[in-house]
Amino acid sequence: MNISIANTIENVDWSRMKEIYHSVGWKKHDEEKIKKVFNLSNVITIAYDENKIVGFGRALSDGIFNAAIYDVVIEDIYQNKGIGQQIIGDLLAQLKDISCVHLVATTGNEEFYHKVGFNKTKTGMARYLNPALTKEYLE
């Protein structure tokens, strides 16, 4: 395994990105939506094994005070190999001067994010349109 990191979506294989989302159960992510969210994100990390995308993450930031990391996704067969840590490390390096970096995690991954330096917030709040997500993520 030879993992390299890129910070651009130039020449990205969007169908491969969809495969990775689907490998972890995120089936509603189609190529059009994936391309849109990555084009609208100003901080991007994509992990490659040779020339094959195996994981990625993205963030939105105002460039000074706040940023939020979303969609840190590693293909199921590449998980638990340190790639998630590399992606988070690269995103945080790009956001090194930002006062506060928020992160939205999927249920069950809290321990991983705690190990890479994140803690639960006292005042974090959210609103979901999907009732199933409201039940899963909100108190």
mmCIF file with all atom_site columns, C-alpha atoms in Angstrom:
data_model
loop_
_atom_site.group_PDB
_atom_site.id
_atom_site.type_symbol
_atom_site.label_atom_id
_atom_site.label_alt_id
_atom_site.label_comp_id
_atom_site.label_asym_id
_atom_site.label_entity_id
_atom_site.label_seq_id
_atom_site.pdbx_PDB_ins_code
_atom_site.Cartn_x
_atom_site.Cartn_y
_atom_site.Cartn_z
_atom_site.occupancy
_atom_site.B_iso_or_equiv
_atom_site.pdbx_formal_charge
_atom_site.auth_seq_id
_atom_site.auth_comp_id
_atom_site.auth_asym_id
_atom_site.auth_atom_id
_atom_site.pdbx_PDB_model_num
ATOM 1   C CA . MET A 1 1   ? 0.000   0.000  0.000   1.00 0.00 ? 1   MET A CA 1
ATOM 2   C CA . ASN A 1 2   ? 1.443   3.345  -1.095  1.00 0.00 ? 2   ASN A CA 1
ATOM 3   C CA . ILE A 1 3   ? -0.844  6.147  0.148   1.00 0.00 ? 3   ILE A CA 1
ATOM 4   C CA . SER A 1 4   ? -0.466  9.643  -1.272  1.00 0.00 ? 4   SER A CA 1
ATOM 5   C CA . ILE A 1 5   ? -2.537  12.735 -0.524  1.00 0.00 ? 5   ILE A CA 1
ATOM 6   C CA . ALA A 1 6   ? -3.935  15.304 -2.969  1.00 0.00 ? 6   ALA A CA 1
ATOM 7   C CA . ASN A 1 7   ? -5.781  18.547 -2.286  1.00 0.00 ? 7   ASN A CA 1
ATOM 8   C CA . THR A 1 8   ? -7.537  18.981 -5.597  1.00 0.00 ? 8   THR A CA 1
ATOM 9   C CA . ILE A 1 9   ? -10.537 17.503 -7.356  1.00 0.00 ? 9   ILE A CA 1
ATOM 10  C CA . GLU A 1 10  ? -8.986  18.041 -10.761 1.00 0.00 ? 10  GLU A CA 1
ATOM 11  C CA . ASN A 1 11  ? -9.281  14.778 -12.730 1.00 0.00 ? 11  ASN A CA 1
ATOM 12  C CA . VAL A 1 12  ? -11.168 13.035 -9.887  1.00 0.00 ? 12  VAL A CA 1
ATOM 13  C CA . ASP A 1 13  ? -13.025 9.861  -10.796 1.00 0.00 ? 13  ASP A CA 1
ATOM 14  C CA . TRP A 1 14  ? -16.499 10.719 -9.491  1.00 0.00 ? 14  TRP A CA 1
ATOM 15  C CA . SER A 1 15  ? -17.799 7.185  -9.997  1.00 0.00 ? 15  SER A CA 1
ATOM 16  C CA . ARG A 1 16  ? -14.983 5.947  -7.742  1.00 0.00 ? 16  ARG A CA 1
ATOM 17  C CA . MET A 1 17  ? -15.958 8.521  -5.118  1.00 0.00 ? 17  MET A CA 1
ATOM 18  C CA . LYS A 1 18  ? -19.519 7.184  -5.277  1.00 0.00 ? 18  LYS A CA 1
ATOM 19  C CA . GLU A 1 19  ? -18.261 3.606  -4.823  1.00 0.00 ? 19  GLU A CA 1
ATOM 20  C CA . ILE A 1 20  ? -16.455 4.649  -1.657  1.00 0.00 ? 20  ILE A CA 1
ATOM 21  C CA . TYR A 1 21  ? -19.511 6.406  -0.214  1.00 0.00 ? 21  TYR A CA 1
ATOM 22  C CA . HIS A 1 22  ? -21.603 3.349  -1.048  1.00 0.00 ? 22  HIS A CA 1
ATOM 23  C CA . SER A 1 23  ? -19.010 0.984  0.513   1.00 0.00 ? 23  SER A CA 1
ATOM 24  C CA . VAL A 1 24  ? -19.785 2.535  3.909   1.00 0.00 ? 24  VAL A CA 1
ATOM 25  C CA . GLY A 1 25  ? -23.554 2.559  3.417   1.00 0.00 ? 25  GLY A CA 1
ATOM 26  C CA . TRP A 1 26  ? -24.084 6.122  2.207   1.00 0.00 ? 26  TRP A CA 1
ATOM 27  C CA . LYS A 1 27  ? -26.249 5.048  -0.732  1.00 0.00 ? 27  LYS A CA 1
ATOM 28  C CA . LYS A 1 28  ? -27.970 8.404  -1.398  1.00 0.00 ? 28  LYS A CA 1
ATOM 29  C CA . HIS A 1 29  ? -24.731 9.946  -2.640  1.00 0.00 ? 29  HIS A CA 1
ATOM 30  C CA . ASP A 1 30  ? -24.838 9.975  -6.432  1.00 0.00 ? 30  ASP A CA 1
ATOM 31  C CA . GLU A 1 31  ? -22.120 11.394 -8.669  1.00 0.00 ? 31  GLU A CA 1
ATOM 32  C CA . GLU A 1 32  ? -23.935 14.679 -9.241  1.00 0.00 ? 32  GLU A CA 1
ATOM 33  C CA . LYS A 1 33  ? -24.346 15.369 -5.500  1.00 0.00 ? 33  LYS A CA 1
ATOM 34  C CA . ILE A 1 34  ? -20.786 14.285 -4.724  1.00 0.00 ? 34  ILE A CA 1
ATOM 35  C CA . LYS A 1 35  ? -19.357 16.542 -7.405  1.00 0.00 ? 35  LYS A CA 1
ATOM 36  C CA . LYS A 1 36  ? -21.449 19.457 -6.146  1.00 0.00 ? 36  LYS A CA 1
ATOM 37  C CA . VAL A 1 37  ? -20.453 19.147 -2.467  1.00 0.00 ? 37  VAL A CA 1
ATOM 38  C CA . PHE A 1 38  ? -16.765 18.821 -3.329  1.00 0.00 ? 38  PHE A CA 1
ATOM 39  C CA . ASN A 1 39  ? -16.886 21.759 -5.742  1.00 0.00 ? 39  ASN A CA 1
ATOM 40  C CA . LEU A 1 40  ? -18.461 23.888 -3.006  1.00 0.00 ? 40  LEU A CA 1
ATOM 41  C CA . SER A 1 41  ? -15.919 22.836 -0.355  1.00 0.00 ? 41  SER A CA 1
ATOM 42  C CA . ASN A 1 42  ? -12.823 24.989 -0.047  1.00 0.00 ? 42  ASN A CA 1
ATOM 43  C CA . VAL A 1 43  ? -10.632 22.441 1.773   1.00 0.00 ? 43  VAL A CA 1
ATOM 44  C CA . ILE A 1 44  ? -10.221 18.989 0.249   1.00 0.00 ? 44  ILE A CA 1
ATOM 45  C CA . THR A 1 45  ? -8.109  15.936 0.970   1.00 0.00 ? 45  THR A CA 1
ATOM 46  C CA . ILE A 1 46  ? -8.155  12.839 -1.225  1.00 0.00 ? 46  ILE A CA 1
ATOM 47  C CA . ALA A 1 47  ? -6.138  9.717  -0.388  1.00 0.00 ? 47  ALA A CA 1
ATOM 48  C CA . TYR A 1 48  ? -4.848  7.520  -3.189  1.00 0.00 ? 48  TYR A CA 1
ATOM 49  C CA . ASP A 1 49  ? -3.329  4.044  -3.140  1.00 0.00 ? 49  ASP A CA 1
ATOM 50  C CA . GLU A 1 50  ? -1.183  4.331  -6.261  1.00 0.00 ? 50  GLU A CA 1
ATOM 51  C CA . ASN A 1 51  ? -3.740  5.926  -8.676  1.00 0.00 ? 51  ASN A CA 1
ATOM 52  C CA . LYS A 1 52  ? -6.883  4.610  -6.979  1.00 0.00 ? 52  LYS A CA 1
ATOM 53  C CA . ILE A 1 53  ? -8.915  6.814  -4.629  1.00 0.00 ? 53  ILE A CA 1
ATOM 54  C CA . VAL A 1 54  ? -9.374  5.029  -1.287  1.00 0.00 ? 54  VAL A CA 1
ATOM 55  C CA . GLY A 1 55  ? -10.665 7.830  0.932   1.00 0.00 ? 55  GLY A CA 1
ATOM 56  C CA . PHE A 1 56  ? -11.331 11.527 1.260   1.00 0.00 ? 56  PHE A CA 1
ATOM 57  C CA . GLY A 1 57  ? -12.520 14.366 3.441   1.00 0.00 ? 57  GLY A CA 1
ATOM 58  C CA . ARG A 1 58  ? -13.663 17.903 2.933   1.00 0.00 ? 58  ARG A CA 1
ATOM 59  C CA . ALA A 1 59  ? -14.220 21.103 4.907   1.00 0.00 ? 59  ALA A CA 1
ATOM 60  C CA . LEU A 1 60  ? -15.840 24.488 4.630   1.00 0.00 ? 60  LEU A CA 1
ATOM 61  C CA . SER A 1 61  ? -14.124 27.492 6.187   1.00 0.00 ? 61  SER A CA 1
ATOM 62  C CA . ASP A 1 62  ? -14.397 31.248 6.419   1.00 0.00 ? 62  ASP A CA 1
ATOM 63  C CA . GLY A 1 63  ? -10.582 31.279 6.405   1.00 0.00 ? 63  GLY A CA 1
ATOM 64  C CA . ILE A 1 64  ? -10.207 32.997 9.767   1.00 0.00 ? 64  ILE A CA 1
ATOM 65  C CA . PHE A 1 65  ? -12.464 31.966 12.630  1.00 0.00 ? 65  PHE A CA 1
ATOM 66  C CA . ASN A 1 66  ? -14.397 28.795 11.813  1.00 0.00 ? 66  ASN A CA 1
ATOM 67  C CA . ALA A 1 67  ? -14.302 25.654 9.754   1.00 0.00 ? 67  ALA A CA 1
ATOM 68  C CA . ALA A 1 68  ? -16.333 22.467 9.656   1.00 0.00 ? 68  ALA A CA 1
ATOM 69  C CA . ILE A 1 69  ? -15.071 19.090 8.496   1.00 0.00 ? 69  ILE A CA 1
ATOM 70  C CA . TYR A 1 70  ? -17.484 16.775 6.701   1.00 0.00 ? 70  TYR A CA 1
ATOM 71  C CA . ASP A 1 71  ? -17.477 13.453 4.900   1.00 0.00 ? 71  ASP A CA 1
ATOM 72  C CA . VAL A 1 72  ? -14.289 11.800 6.069   1.00 0.00 ? 72  VAL A CA 1
ATOM 73  C CA . VAL A 1 73  ? -14.867 8.520  4.267   1.00 0.00 ? 73  VAL A CA 1
ATOM 74  C CA . ILE A 1 74  ? -12.486 5.588  3.805   1.00 0.00 ? 74  ILE A CA 1
ATOM 75  C CA . GLU A 1 75  ? -13.403 2.662  1.568   1.00 0.00 ? 75  GLU A CA 1
ATOM 76  C CA . ASP A 1 76  ? -14.480 -0.218 3.796   1.00 0.00 ? 76  ASP A CA 1
ATOM 77  C CA . ILE A 1 77  ? -11.567 -2.495 2.817   1.00 0.00 ? 77  ILE A CA 1
ATOM 78  C CA . TYR A 1 78  ? -9.022  0.290  3.548   1.00 0.00 ? 78  TYR A CA 1
ATOM 79  C CA . GLN A 1 79  ? -10.306 1.166  7.020   1.00 0.00 ? 79  GLN A CA 1
ATOM 80  C CA . ASN A 1 80  ? -8.150  0.721  10.135  1.00 0.00 ? 80  ASN A CA 1
ATOM 81  C CA . LYS A 1 81  ? -4.919  1.271  8.190   1.00 0.00 ? 81  LYS A CA 1
ATOM 82  C CA . GLY A 1 82  ? -4.201  4.858  9.321   1.00 0.00 ? 82  GLY A CA 1
ATOM 83  C CA . ILE A 1 83  ? -5.672  6.506  6.215   1.00 0.00 ? 83  ILE A CA 1
ATOM 84  C CA . GLY A 1 84  ? -8.367  8.322  8.197   1.00 0.00 ? 84  GLY A CA 1
ATOM 85  C CA . GLN A 1 85  ? -5.692  9.779  10.457  1.00 0.00 ? 85  GLN A CA 1
ATOM 86  C CA . GLN A 1 86  ? -3.737  10.952 7.396   1.00 0.00 ? 86  GLN A CA 1
ATOM 87  C CA . ILE A 1 87  ? -6.837  12.607 5.944   1.00 0.00 ? 87  ILE A CA 1
ATOM 88  C CA . ILE A 1 88  ? -7.747  14.355 9.203   1.00 0.00 ? 88  ILE A CA 1
ATOM 89  C CA . GLY A 1 89  ? -4.110  15.399 9.657   1.00 0.00 ? 89  GLY A CA 1
ATOM 90  C CA . ASP A 1 90  ? -4.004  16.908 6.184   1.00 0.00 ? 90  ASP A CA 1
ATOM 91  C CA . LEU A 1 91  ? -7.338  18.721 6.609   1.00 0.00 ? 91  LEU A CA 1
ATOM 92  C CA . LEU A 1 92  ? -6.168  20.142 9.948   1.00 0.00 ? 92  LEU A CA 1
ATOM 93  C CA . ALA A 1 93  ? -2.844  21.211 8.418   1.00 0.00 ? 93  ALA A CA 1
ATOM 94  C CA . GLN A 1 94  ? -4.770  23.160 5.785   1.00 0.00 ? 94  GLN A CA 1
ATOM 95  C CA . LEU A 1 95  ? -6.896  24.681 8.586   1.00 0.00 ? 95  LEU A CA 1
ATOM 96  C CA . LYS A 1 96  ? -3.963  25.307 10.960  1.00 0.00 ? 96  LYS A CA 1
ATOM 97  C CA . ASP A 1 97  ? -4.688  29.021 11.436  1.00 0.00 ? 97  ASP A CA 1
ATOM 98  C CA . ILE A 1 98  ? -8.439  28.628 11.994  1.00 0.00 ? 98  ILE A CA 1
ATOM 99  C CA . SER A 1 99  ? -9.580  29.427 15.534  1.00 0.00 ? 99  SER A CA 1
ATOM 100 C CA . CYS A 1 100 ? -12.247 26.701 15.773  1.00 0.00 ? 100 CYS A CA 1
ATOM 101 C CA . VAL A 1 101 ? -12.626 23.575 13.664  1.00 0.00 ? 101 VAL A CA 1
ATOM 102 C CA . HIS A 1 102 ? -15.931 21.772 14.057  1.00 0.00 ? 102 HIS A CA 1
ATOM 103 C CA . LEU A 1 103 ? -16.514 18.236 12.882  1.00 0.00 ? 103 LEU A CA 1
ATOM 104 C CA . VAL A 1 104 ? -19.680 16.342 12.029  1.00 0.00 ? 104 VAL A CA 1
ATOM 105 C CA . ALA A 1 105 ? -19.140 12.623 12.658  1.00 0.00 ? 105 ALA A CA 1
ATOM 106 C CA . THR A 1 106 ? -21.280 9.594  12.019  1.00 0.00 ? 106 THR A CA 1
ATOM 107 C CA . THR A 1 107 ? -22.564 7.683  15.018  1.00 0.00 ? 107 THR A CA 1
ATOM 108 C CA . GLY A 1 108 ? -20.010 5.200  16.300  1.00 0.00 ? 108 GLY A CA 1
ATOM 109 C CA . ASN A 1 109 ? -16.907 7.081  15.166  1.00 0.00 ? 109 ASN A CA 1
ATOM 110 C CA . GLU A 1 110 ? -16.608 9.361  18.181  1.00 0.00 ? 110 GLU A CA 1
ATOM 111 C CA . GLU A 1 111 ? -13.641 7.447  19.646  1.00 0.00 ? 111 GLU A CA 1
ATOM 112 C CA . PHE A 1 112 ? -11.635 7.821  16.423  1.00 0.00 ? 112 PHE A CA 1
ATOM 113 C CA . TYR A 1 113 ? -12.201 11.583 16.333  1.00 0.00 ? 113 TYR A CA 1
ATOM 114 C CA . HIS A 1 114 ? -11.365 11.913 20.015  1.00 0.00 ? 114 HIS A CA 1
ATOM 115 C CA . LYS A 1 115 ? -8.026  10.157 19.346  1.00 0.00 ? 115 LYS A CA 1
ATOM 116 C CA . VAL A 1 116 ? -7.182  12.690 16.618  1.00 0.00 ? 116 VAL A CA 1
ATOM 117 C CA . GLY A 1 117 ? -7.849  15.673 18.880  1.00 0.00 ? 117 GLY A CA 1
ATOM 118 C CA . PHE A 1 118 ? -11.573 16.420 18.758  1.00 0.00 ? 118 PHE A CA 1
ATOM 119 C CA . ASN A 1 119 ? -13.870 16.749 21.773  1.00 0.00 ? 119 ASN A CA 1
ATOM 120 C CA . LYS A 1 120 ? -17.623 17.015 22.161  1.00 0.00 ? 120 LYS A CA 1
ATOM 121 C CA . THR A 1 121 ? -18.984 20.542 22.277  1.00 0.00 ? 121 THR A CA 1
ATOM 122 C CA . LYS A 1 122 ? -21.189 21.889 25.037  1.00 0.00 ? 122 LYS A CA 1
ATOM 123 C CA . THR A 1 123 ? -23.297 24.029 22.744  1.00 0.00 ? 123 THR A CA 1
ATOM 124 C CA . GLY A 1 124 ? -23.340 22.206 19.402  1.00 0.00 ? 124 GLY A CA 1
ATOM 125 C CA . MET A 1 125 ? -26.763 22.112 17.825  1.00 0.00 ? 125 MET A CA 1
ATOM 126 C CA . ALA A 1 126 ? -28.188 20.899 14.544  1.00 0.00 ? 126 ALA A CA 1
ATOM 127 C CA . ARG A 1 127 ? -31.387 20.488 12.566  1.00 0.00 ? 127 ARG A CA 1
ATOM 128 C CA . TYR A 1 128 ? -32.068 17.648 10.142  1.00 0.00 ? 128 TYR A CA 1
ATOM 129 C CA . LEU A 1 129 ? -34.812 17.488 7.529   1.00 0.00 ? 129 LEU A CA 1
ATOM 130 C CA . ASN A 1 130 ? -34.768 13.681 7.598   1.00 0.00 ? 130 ASN A CA 1
ATOM 131 C CA . PRO A 1 131 ? -36.569 12.344 10.736  1.00 0.00 ? 131 PRO A CA 1
ATOM 132 C CA . ALA A 1 132 ? -34.340 9.231  10.810  1.00 0.00 ? 132 ALA A CA 1
ATOM 133 C CA . LEU A 1 133 ? -31.217 11.409 11.018  1.00 0.00 ? 133 LEU A CA 1
ATOM 134 C CA . THR A 1 134 ? -32.868 13.541 13.700  1.00 0.00 ? 134 THR A CA 1
ATOM 135 C CA . LYS A 1 135 ? -33.448 10.389 15.757  1.00 0.00 ? 135 LYS A CA 1
ATOM 136 C CA . GLU A 1 136 ? -29.900 9.093  15.186  1.00 0.00 ? 136 GLU A CA 1
ATOM 137 C CA . TYR A 1 137 ? -27.914 12.283 15.792  1.00 0.00 ? 137 TYR A CA 1
ATOM 138 C CA . LEU A 1 138 ? -29.889 14.642 18.015  1.00 0.00 ? 138 LEU A CA 1
ATOM 139 C CA . GLU A 1 139 ? -30.680 14.469 21.714  1.00 0.00 ? 139 GLU A CA 1
#
